[in-house]
Coordinates of N, CA, C and O in Angstrom, one line a residue:
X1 N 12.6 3.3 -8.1 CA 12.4 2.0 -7.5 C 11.4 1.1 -8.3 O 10.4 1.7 -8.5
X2 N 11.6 0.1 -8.7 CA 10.7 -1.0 -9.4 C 9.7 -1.9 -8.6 O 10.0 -2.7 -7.7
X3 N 8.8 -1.8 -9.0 CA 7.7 -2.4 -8.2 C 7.1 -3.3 -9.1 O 6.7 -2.9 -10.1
X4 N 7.0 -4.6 -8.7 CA 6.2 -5.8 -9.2 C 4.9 -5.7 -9.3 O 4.4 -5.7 -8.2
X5 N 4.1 -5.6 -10.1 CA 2.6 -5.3 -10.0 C 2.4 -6.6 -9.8 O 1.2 -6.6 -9.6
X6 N 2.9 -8.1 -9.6 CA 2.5 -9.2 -9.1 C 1.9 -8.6 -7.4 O 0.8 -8.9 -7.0
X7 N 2.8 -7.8 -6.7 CA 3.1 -8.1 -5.7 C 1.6 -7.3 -5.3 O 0.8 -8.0 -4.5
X8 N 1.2 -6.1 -5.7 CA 0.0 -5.8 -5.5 C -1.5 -6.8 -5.5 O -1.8 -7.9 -5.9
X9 N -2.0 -5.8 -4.8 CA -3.3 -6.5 -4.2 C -4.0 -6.6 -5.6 O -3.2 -6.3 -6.4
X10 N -5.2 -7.0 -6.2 CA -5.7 -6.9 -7.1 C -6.4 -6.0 -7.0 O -6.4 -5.3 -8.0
X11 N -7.3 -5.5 -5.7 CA -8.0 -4.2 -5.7 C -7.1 -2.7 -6.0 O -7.5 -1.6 -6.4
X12 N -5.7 -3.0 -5.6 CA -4.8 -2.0 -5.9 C -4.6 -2.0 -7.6 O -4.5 -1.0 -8.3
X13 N -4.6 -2.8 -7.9 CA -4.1 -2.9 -9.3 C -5.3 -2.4 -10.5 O -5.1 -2.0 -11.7
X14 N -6.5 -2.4 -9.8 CA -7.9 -2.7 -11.0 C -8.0 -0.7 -10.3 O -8.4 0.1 -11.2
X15 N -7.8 -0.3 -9.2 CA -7.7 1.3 -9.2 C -7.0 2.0 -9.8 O -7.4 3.1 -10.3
X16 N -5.5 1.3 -9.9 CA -4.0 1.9 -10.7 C -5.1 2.3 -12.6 O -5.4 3.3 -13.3
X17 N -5.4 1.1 -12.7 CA -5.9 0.9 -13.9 C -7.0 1.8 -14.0 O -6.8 2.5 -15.0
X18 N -8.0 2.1 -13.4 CA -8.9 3.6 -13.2 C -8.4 4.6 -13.4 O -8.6 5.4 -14.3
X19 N -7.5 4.8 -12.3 CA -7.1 6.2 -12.5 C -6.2 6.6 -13.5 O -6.1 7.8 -13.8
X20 N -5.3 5.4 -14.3 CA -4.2 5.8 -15.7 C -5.0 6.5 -16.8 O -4.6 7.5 -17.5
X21 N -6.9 5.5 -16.8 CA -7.4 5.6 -18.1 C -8.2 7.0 -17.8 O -8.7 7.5 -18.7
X22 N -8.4 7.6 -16.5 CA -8.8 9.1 -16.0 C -7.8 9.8 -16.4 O -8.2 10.8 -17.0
X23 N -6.5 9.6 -16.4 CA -5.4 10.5 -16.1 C -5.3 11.0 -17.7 O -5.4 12.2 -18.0
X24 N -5.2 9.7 -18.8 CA -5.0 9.8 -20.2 C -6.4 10.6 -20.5 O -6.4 11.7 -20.9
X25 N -7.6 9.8 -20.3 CA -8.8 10.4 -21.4 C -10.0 11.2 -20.4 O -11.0 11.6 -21.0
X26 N -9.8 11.3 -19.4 CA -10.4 12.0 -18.8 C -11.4 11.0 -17.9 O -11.0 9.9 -17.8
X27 N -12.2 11.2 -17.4 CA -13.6 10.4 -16.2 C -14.5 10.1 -17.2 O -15.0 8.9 -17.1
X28 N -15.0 10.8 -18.3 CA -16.0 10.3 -19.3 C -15.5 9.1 -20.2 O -14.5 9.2 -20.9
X29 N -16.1 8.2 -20.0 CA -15.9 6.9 -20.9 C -17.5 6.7 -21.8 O -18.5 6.9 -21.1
X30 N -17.6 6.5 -22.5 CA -18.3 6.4 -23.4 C -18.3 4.9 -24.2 O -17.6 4.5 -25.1
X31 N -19.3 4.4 -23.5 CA -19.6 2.8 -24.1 C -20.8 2.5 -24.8 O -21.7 3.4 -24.8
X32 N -21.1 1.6 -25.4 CA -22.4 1.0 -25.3 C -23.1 -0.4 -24.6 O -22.6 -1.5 -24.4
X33 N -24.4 0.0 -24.3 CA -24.5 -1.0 -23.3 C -26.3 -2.1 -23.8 O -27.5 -1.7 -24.1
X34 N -25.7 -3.3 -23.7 CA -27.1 -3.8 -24.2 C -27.8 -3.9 -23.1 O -27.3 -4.3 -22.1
X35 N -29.0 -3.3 -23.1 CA -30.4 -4.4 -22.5 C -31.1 -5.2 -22.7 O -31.8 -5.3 -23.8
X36 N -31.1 -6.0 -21.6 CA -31.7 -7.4 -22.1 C -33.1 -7.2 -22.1 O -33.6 -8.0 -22.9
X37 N -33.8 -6.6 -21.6 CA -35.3 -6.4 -22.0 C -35.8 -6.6 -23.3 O -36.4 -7.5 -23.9
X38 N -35.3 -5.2 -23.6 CA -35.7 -4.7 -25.5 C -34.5 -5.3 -26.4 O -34.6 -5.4 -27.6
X39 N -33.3 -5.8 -25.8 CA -32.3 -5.8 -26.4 C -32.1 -5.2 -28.0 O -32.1 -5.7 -29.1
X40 N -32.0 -3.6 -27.2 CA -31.2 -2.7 -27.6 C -30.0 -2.3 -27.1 O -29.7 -2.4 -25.9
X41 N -29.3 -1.7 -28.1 CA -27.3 -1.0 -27.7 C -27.7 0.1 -27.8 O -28.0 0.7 -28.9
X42 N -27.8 0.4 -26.8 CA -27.9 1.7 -26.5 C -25.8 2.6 -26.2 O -24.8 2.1 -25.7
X43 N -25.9 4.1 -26.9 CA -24.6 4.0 -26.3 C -25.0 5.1 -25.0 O -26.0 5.7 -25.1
X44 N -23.8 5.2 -23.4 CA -24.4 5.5 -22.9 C -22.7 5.8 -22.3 O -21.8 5.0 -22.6
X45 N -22.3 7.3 -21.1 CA -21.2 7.9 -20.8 C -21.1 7.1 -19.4 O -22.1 7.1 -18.7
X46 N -19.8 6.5 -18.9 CA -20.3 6.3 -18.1 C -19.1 7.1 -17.4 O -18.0 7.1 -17.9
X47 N -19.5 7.6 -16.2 CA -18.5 8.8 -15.2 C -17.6 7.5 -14.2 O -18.2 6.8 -13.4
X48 N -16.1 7.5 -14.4 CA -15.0 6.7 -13.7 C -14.9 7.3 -12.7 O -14.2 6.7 -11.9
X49 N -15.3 8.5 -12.0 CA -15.1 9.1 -10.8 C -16.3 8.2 -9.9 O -16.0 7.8 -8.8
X50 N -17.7 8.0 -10.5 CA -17.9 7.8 -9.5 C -18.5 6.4 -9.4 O -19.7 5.9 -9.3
X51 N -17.0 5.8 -9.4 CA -16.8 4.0 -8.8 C -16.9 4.0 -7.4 O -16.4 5.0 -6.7
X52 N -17.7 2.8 -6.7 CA -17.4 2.6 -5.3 C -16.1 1.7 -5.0 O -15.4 0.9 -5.5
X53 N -16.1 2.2 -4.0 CA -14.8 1.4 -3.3 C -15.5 0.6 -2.0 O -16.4 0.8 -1.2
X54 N -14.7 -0.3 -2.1 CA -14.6 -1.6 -1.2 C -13.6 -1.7 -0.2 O -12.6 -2.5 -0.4
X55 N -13.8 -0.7 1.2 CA -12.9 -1.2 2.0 C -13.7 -1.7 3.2 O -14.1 -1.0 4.1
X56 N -13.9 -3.2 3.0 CA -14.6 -3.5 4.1 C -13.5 -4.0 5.2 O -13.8 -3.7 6.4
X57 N -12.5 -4.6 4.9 CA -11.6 -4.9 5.6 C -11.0 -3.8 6.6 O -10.1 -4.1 7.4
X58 N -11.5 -2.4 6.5 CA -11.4 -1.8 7.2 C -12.0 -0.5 7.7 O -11.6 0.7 8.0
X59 N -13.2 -1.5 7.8 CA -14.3 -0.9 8.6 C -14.6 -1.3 9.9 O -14.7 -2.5 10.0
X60 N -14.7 -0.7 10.7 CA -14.7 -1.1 12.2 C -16.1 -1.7 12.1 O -16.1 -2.9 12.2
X61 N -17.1 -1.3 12.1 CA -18.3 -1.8 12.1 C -18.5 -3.2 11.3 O -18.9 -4.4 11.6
X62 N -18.1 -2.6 10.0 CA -18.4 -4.6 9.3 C -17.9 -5.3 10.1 O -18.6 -6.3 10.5
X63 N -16.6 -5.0 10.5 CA -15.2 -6.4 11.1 C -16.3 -6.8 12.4 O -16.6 -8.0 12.4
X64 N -16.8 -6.0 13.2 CA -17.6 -6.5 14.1 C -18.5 -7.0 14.2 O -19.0 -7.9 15.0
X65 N -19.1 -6.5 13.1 CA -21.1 -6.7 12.7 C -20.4 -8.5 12.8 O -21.0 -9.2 13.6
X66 N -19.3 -9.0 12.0 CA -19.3 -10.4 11.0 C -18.2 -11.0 12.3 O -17.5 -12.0 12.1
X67 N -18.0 -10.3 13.6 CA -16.8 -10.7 14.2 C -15.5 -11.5 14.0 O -15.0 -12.5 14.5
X68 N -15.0 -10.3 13.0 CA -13.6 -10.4 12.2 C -12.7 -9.5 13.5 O -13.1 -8.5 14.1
X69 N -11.3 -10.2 13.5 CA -10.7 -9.5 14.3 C -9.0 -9.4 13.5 O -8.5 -10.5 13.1
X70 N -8.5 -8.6 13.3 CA -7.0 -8.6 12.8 C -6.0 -9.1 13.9 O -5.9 -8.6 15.0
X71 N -5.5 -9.9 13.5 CA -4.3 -10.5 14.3 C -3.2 -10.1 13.3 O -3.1 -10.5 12.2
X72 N -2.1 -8.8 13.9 CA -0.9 -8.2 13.3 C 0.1 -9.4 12.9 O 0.7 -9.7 11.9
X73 N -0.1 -10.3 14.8 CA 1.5 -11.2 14.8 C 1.2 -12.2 13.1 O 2.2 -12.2 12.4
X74 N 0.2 -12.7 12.7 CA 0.2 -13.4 12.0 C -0.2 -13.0 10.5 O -0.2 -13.6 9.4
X75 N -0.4 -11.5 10.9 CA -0.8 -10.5 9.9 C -2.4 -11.4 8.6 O -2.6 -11.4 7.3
X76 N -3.1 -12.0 9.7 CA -4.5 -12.0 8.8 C -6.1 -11.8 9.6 O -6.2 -11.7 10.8
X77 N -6.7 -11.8 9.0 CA -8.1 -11.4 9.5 C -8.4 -13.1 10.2 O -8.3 -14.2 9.6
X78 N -9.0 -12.7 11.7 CA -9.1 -14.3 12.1 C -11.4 -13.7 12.0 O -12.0 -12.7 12.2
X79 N -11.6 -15.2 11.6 CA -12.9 -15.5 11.9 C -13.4 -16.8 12.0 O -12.9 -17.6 11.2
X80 N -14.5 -17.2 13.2 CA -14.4 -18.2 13.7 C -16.2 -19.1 12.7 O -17.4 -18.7 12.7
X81 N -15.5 -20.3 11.9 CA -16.9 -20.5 10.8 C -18.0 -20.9 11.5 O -18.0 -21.3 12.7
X82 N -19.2 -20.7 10.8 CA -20.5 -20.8 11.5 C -20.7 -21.9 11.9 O -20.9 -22.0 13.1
X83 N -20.6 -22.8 11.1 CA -20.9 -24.3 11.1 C -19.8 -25.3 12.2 O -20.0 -25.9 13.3
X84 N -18.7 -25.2 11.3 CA -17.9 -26.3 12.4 C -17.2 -25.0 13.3 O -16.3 -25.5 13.8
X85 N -17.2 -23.6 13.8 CA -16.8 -23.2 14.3 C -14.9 -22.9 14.9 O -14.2 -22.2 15.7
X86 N -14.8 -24.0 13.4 CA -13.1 -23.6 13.2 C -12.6 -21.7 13.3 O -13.3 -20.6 13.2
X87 N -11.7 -21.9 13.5 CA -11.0 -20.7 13.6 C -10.4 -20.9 12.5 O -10.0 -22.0 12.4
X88 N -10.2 -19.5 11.0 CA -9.5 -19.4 10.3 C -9.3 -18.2 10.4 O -9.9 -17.4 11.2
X89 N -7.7 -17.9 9.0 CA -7.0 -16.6 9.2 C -7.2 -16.7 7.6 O -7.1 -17.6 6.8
X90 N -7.5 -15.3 7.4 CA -7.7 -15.0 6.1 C -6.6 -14.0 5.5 O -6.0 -13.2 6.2
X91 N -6.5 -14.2 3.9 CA -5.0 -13.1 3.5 C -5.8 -12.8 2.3 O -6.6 -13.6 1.8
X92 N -5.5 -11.6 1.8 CA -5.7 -10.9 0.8 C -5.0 -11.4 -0.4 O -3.9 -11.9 -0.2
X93 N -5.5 -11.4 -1.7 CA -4.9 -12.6 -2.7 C -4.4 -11.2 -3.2 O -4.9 -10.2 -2.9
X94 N -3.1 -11.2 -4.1 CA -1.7 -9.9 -4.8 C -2.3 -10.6 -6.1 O -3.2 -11.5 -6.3
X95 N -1.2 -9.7 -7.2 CA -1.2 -10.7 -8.2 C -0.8 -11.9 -8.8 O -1.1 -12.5 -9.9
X96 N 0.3 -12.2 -7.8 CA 0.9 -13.3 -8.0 C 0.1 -14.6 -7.9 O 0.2 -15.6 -8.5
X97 N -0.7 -14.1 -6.8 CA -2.2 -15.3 -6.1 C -3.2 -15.5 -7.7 O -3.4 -16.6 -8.3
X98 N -3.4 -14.4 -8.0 CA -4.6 -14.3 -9.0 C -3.9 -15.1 -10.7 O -4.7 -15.4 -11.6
X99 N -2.5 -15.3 -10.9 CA -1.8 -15.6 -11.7 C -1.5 -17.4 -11.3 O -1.2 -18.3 -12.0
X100 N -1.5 -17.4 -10.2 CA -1.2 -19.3 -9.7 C -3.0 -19.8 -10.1 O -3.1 -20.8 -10.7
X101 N -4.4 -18.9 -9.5 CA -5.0 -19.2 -9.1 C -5.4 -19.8 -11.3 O -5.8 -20.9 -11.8
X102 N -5.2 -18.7 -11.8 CA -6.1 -19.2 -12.8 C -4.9 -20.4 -13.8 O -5.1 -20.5 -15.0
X103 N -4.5 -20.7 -13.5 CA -3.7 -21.8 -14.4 C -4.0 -22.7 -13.3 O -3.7 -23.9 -13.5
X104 N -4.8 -22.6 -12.0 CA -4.6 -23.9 -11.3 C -6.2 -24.3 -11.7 O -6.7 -25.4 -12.0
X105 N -7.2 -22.8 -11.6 CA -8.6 -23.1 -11.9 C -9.3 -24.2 -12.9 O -10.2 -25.0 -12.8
X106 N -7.8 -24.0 -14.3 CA -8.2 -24.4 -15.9 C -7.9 -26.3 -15.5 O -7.8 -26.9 -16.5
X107 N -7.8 -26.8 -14.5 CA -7.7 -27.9 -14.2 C -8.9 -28.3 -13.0 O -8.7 -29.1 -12.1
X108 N -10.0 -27.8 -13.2 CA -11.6 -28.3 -12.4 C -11.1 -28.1 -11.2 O -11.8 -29.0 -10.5
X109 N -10.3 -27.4 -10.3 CA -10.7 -27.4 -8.8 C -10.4 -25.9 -8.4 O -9.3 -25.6 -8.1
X110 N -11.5 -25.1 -8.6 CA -11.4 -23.4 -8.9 C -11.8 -23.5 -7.0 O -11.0 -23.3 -6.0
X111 N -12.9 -23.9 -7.1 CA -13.2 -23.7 -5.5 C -12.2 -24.2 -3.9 O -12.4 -23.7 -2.8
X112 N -11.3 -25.2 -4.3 CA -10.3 -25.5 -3.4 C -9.2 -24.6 -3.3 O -8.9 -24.0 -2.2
X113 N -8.5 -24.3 -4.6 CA -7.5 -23.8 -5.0 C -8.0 -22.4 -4.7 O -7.0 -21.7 -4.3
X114 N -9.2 -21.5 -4.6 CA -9.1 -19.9 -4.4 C -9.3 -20.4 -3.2 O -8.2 -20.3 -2.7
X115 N -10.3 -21.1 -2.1 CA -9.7 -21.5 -0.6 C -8.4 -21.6 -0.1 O -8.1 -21.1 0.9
X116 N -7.9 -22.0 -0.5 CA -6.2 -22.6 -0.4 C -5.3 -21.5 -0.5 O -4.1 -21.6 -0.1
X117 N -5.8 -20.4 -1.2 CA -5.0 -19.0 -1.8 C -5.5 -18.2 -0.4 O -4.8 -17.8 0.5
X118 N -6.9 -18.2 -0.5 CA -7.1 -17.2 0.8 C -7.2 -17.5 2.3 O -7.3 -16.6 3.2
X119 N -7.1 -18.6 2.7 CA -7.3 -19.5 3.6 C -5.6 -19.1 4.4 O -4.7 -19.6 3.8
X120 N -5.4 -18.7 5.0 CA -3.7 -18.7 5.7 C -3.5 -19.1 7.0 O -2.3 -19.0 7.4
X121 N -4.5 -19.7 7.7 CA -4.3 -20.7 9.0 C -5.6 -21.0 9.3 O -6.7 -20.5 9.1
X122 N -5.2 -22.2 10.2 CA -6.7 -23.1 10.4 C -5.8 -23.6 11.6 O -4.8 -24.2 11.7
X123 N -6.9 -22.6 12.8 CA -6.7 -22.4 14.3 C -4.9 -22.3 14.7 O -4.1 -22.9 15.5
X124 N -4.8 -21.4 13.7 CA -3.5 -20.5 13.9 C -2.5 -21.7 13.3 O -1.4 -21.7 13.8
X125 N -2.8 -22.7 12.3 CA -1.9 -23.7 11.7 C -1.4 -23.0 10.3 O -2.4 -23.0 9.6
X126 N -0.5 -22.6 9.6 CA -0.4 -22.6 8.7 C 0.3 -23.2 8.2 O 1.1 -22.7 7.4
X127 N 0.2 -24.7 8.4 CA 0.7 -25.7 7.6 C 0.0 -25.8 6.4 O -1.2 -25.9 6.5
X128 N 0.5 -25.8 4.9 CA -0.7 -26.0 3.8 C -1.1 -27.3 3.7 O -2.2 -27.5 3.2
X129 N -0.4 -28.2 4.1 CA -1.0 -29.8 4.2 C -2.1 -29.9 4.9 O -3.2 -30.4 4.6
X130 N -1.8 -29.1 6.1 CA -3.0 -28.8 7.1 C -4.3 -27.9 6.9 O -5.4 -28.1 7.4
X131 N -4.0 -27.1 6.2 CA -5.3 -26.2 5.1 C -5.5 -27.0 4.2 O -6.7 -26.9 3.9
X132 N -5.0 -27.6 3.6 CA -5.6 -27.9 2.5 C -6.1 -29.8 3.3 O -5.7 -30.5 2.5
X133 N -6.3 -30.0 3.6 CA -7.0 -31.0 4.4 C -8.6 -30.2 5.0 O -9.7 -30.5 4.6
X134 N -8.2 -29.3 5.9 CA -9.0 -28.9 6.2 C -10.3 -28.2 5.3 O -11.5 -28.3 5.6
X135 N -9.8 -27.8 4.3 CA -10.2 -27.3 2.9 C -11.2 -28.9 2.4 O -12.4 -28.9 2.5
X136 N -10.8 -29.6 2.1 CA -11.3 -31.0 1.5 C -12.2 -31.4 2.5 O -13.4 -31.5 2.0
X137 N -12.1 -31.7 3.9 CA -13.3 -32.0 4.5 C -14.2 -30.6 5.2 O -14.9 -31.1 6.0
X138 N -14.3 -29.6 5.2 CA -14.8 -28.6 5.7 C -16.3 -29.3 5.3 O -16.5 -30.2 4.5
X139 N -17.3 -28.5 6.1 CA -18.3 -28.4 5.6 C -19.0 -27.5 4.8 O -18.8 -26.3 4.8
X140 N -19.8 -28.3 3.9 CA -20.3 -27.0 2.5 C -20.6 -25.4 3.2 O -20.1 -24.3 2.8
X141 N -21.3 -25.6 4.1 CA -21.9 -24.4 4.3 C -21.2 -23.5 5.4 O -21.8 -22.5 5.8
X142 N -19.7 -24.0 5.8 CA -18.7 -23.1 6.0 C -17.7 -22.5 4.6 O -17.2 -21.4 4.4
X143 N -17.7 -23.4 3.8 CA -17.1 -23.3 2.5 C -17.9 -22.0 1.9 O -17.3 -21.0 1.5
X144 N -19.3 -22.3 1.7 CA -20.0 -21.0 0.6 C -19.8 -19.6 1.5 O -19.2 -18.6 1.1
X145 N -20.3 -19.8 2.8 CA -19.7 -18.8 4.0 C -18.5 -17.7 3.3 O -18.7 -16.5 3.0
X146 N -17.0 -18.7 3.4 CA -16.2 -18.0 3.3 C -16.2 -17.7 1.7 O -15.7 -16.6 1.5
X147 N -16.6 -18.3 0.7 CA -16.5 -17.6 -0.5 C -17.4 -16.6 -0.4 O -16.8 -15.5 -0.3
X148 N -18.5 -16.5 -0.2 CA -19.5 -15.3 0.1 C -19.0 -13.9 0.3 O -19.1 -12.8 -0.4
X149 N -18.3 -14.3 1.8 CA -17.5 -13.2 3.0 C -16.4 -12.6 1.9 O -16.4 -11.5 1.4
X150 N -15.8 -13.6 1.8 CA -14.5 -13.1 1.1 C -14.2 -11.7 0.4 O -13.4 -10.8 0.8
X151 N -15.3 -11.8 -1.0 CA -15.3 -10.9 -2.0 C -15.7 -9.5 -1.2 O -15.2 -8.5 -1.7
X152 N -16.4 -9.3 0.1 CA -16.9 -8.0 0.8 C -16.0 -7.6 1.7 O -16.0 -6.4 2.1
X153 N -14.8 -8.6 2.1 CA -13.4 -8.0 2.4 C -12.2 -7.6 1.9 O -11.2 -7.1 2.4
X154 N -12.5 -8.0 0.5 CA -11.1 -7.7 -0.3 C -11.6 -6.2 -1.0 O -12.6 -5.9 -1.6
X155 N -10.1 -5.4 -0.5 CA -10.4 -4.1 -0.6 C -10.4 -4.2 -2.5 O -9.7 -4.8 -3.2
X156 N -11.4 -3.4 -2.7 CA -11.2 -3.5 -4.4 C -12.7 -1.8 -5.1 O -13.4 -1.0 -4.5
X157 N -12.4 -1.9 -6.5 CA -13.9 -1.3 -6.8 C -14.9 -1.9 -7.7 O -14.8 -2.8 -8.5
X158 N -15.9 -1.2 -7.3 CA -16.8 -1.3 -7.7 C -17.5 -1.0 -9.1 O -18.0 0.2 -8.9
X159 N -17.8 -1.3 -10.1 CA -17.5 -0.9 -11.9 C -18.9 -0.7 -11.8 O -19.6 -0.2 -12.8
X160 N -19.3 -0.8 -11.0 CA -21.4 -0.6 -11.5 C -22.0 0.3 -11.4 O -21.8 0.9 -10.4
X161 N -22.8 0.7 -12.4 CA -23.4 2.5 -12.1 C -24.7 2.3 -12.9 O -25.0 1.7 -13.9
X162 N -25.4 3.0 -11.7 CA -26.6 2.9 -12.8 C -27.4 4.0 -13.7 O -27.8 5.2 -13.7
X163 N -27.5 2.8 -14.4 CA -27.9 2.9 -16.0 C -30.0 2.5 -15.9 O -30.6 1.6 -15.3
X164 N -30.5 3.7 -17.1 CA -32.3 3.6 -17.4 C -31.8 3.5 -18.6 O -31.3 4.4 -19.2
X165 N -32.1 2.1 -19.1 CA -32.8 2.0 -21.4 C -33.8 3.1 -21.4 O -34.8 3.3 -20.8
X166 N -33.1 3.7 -22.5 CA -33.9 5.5 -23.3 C -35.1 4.4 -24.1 O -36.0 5.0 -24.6
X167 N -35.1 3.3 -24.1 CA -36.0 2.6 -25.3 C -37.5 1.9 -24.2 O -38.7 2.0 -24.4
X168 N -36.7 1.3 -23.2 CA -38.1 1.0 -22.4 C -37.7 1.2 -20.9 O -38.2 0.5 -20.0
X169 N -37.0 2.0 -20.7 CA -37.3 2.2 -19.0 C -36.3 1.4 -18.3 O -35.6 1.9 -17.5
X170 N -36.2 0.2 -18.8 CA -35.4 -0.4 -17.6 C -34.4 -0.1 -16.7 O -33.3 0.1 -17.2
X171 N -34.5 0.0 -15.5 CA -33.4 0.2 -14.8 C -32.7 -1.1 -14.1 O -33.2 -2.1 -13.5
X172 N -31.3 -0.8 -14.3 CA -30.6 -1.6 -13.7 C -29.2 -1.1 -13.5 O -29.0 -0.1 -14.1
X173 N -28.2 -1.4 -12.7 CA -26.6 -1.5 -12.4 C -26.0 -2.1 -13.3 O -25.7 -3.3 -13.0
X174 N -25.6 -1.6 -14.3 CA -24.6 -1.9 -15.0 C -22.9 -2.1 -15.2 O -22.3 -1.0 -15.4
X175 N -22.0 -3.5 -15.1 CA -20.5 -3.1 -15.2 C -20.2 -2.0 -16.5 O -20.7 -2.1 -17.6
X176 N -19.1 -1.1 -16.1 CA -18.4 -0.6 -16.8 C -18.1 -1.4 -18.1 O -17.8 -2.6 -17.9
X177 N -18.0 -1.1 -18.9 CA -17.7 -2.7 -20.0 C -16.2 -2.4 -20.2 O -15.9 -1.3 -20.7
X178 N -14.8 -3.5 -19.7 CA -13.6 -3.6 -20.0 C -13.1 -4.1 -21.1 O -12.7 -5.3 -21.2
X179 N -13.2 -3.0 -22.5 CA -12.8 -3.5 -23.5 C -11.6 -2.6 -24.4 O -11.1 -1.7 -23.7
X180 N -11.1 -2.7 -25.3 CA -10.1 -2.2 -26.0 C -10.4 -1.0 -26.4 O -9.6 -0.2 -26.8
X181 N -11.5 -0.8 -26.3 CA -11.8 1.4 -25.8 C -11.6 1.8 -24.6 O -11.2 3.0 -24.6
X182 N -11.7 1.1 -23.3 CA -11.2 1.7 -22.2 C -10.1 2.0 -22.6 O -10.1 3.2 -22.8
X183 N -9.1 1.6 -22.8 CA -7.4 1.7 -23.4 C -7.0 2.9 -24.1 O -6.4 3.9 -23.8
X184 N -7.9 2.1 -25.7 CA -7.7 3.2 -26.7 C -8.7 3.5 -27.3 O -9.1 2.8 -28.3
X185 N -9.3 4.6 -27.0 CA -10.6 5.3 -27.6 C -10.6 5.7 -28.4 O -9.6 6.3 -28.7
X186 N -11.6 5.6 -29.4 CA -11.7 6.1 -31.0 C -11.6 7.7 -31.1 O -11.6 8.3 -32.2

């Protein structure tokens, strides 16, 4: 059966992508990583096993702590905004979303257009005239709200592991670096 990787979640698709480059070269990846302290390249192994995962969306405790509730019939996460107290329904962006979203970004309205993608009813309207209206006059600080929220419910992982510079100590959380060695290693 043929499956559209459009159709996947992006957190599904960035795991597929983990576990191929585990499957091929093993969990040891071997990068180099600058620090900005000393800025030295240090090179440094980093272990693909142990990425975090992000399922907040289905966590019983977060959904409540943030009083998120799943509504099946309409199949999205309803939460009611701080500010103006609207009721919205939230949907998980596939890759089809993330492929509209960046040809729409490269035209200055990144912040409407990813609202507009994840936004899927405003007090159970899913009219897009009606979201996206809603979207244009919202207030700022229901707007930053849901960008904030958002990223902590979309199931996905986590590339950061921490990393100490052998040169001066520093510690910090480092991304995995996604480059044409994760792929194909020397």
């Amino acid at each position: 059966q043929d499956l559209d990787p459009e159709s996947l979640l992006i957190g599904d698709r960035n795991a597929i992508m983990i576990a191929a480059r585990i499957s091929a070269y093993g969990n040891e990846y071997p990068a180099a990583v600058l620090c900005h302290s000393c800025n030295m390249r240090l090179d440094y192994s980093f272990d693909l096993e142990k990425i975090n995962l992000h399922e907040n969306c289905f966590d019983e405790k977060f959904l409540k702590e943030h009083k998120i509730t799943f509504d099946s019939e309409i199949r999205s996460l309803l939460i009611s905004l701080p500010k103006s107290g609207v009721e919205v329904g939230l949907r998980m962006l596939d890759g089809a979303d993330e492929k509209t979203l960046n040809s729409e970004i490269d035209d200055g309205s990144a912040i409407t257009s990813t609202l507009a993608r994840f936004i899927s009813h405003v007090e159970k309207n899913e009219d897009p005239d009606h979201i996206k209206q809603f979207i244009d006059n919202m207030p700022a600080a229901d707007s930053v709200f849901l960008r904030n929220l958002y990223p902590k419910l979309v199931p996905n992982i986590d590339l950061k592991q921490p990393w100490i510079c052998k040169n001066c100590a520093n510690a910090k959380d480092v991304e995995v670096p996604l480059n044409a060695s994760f792929f194909w290693p020397e």
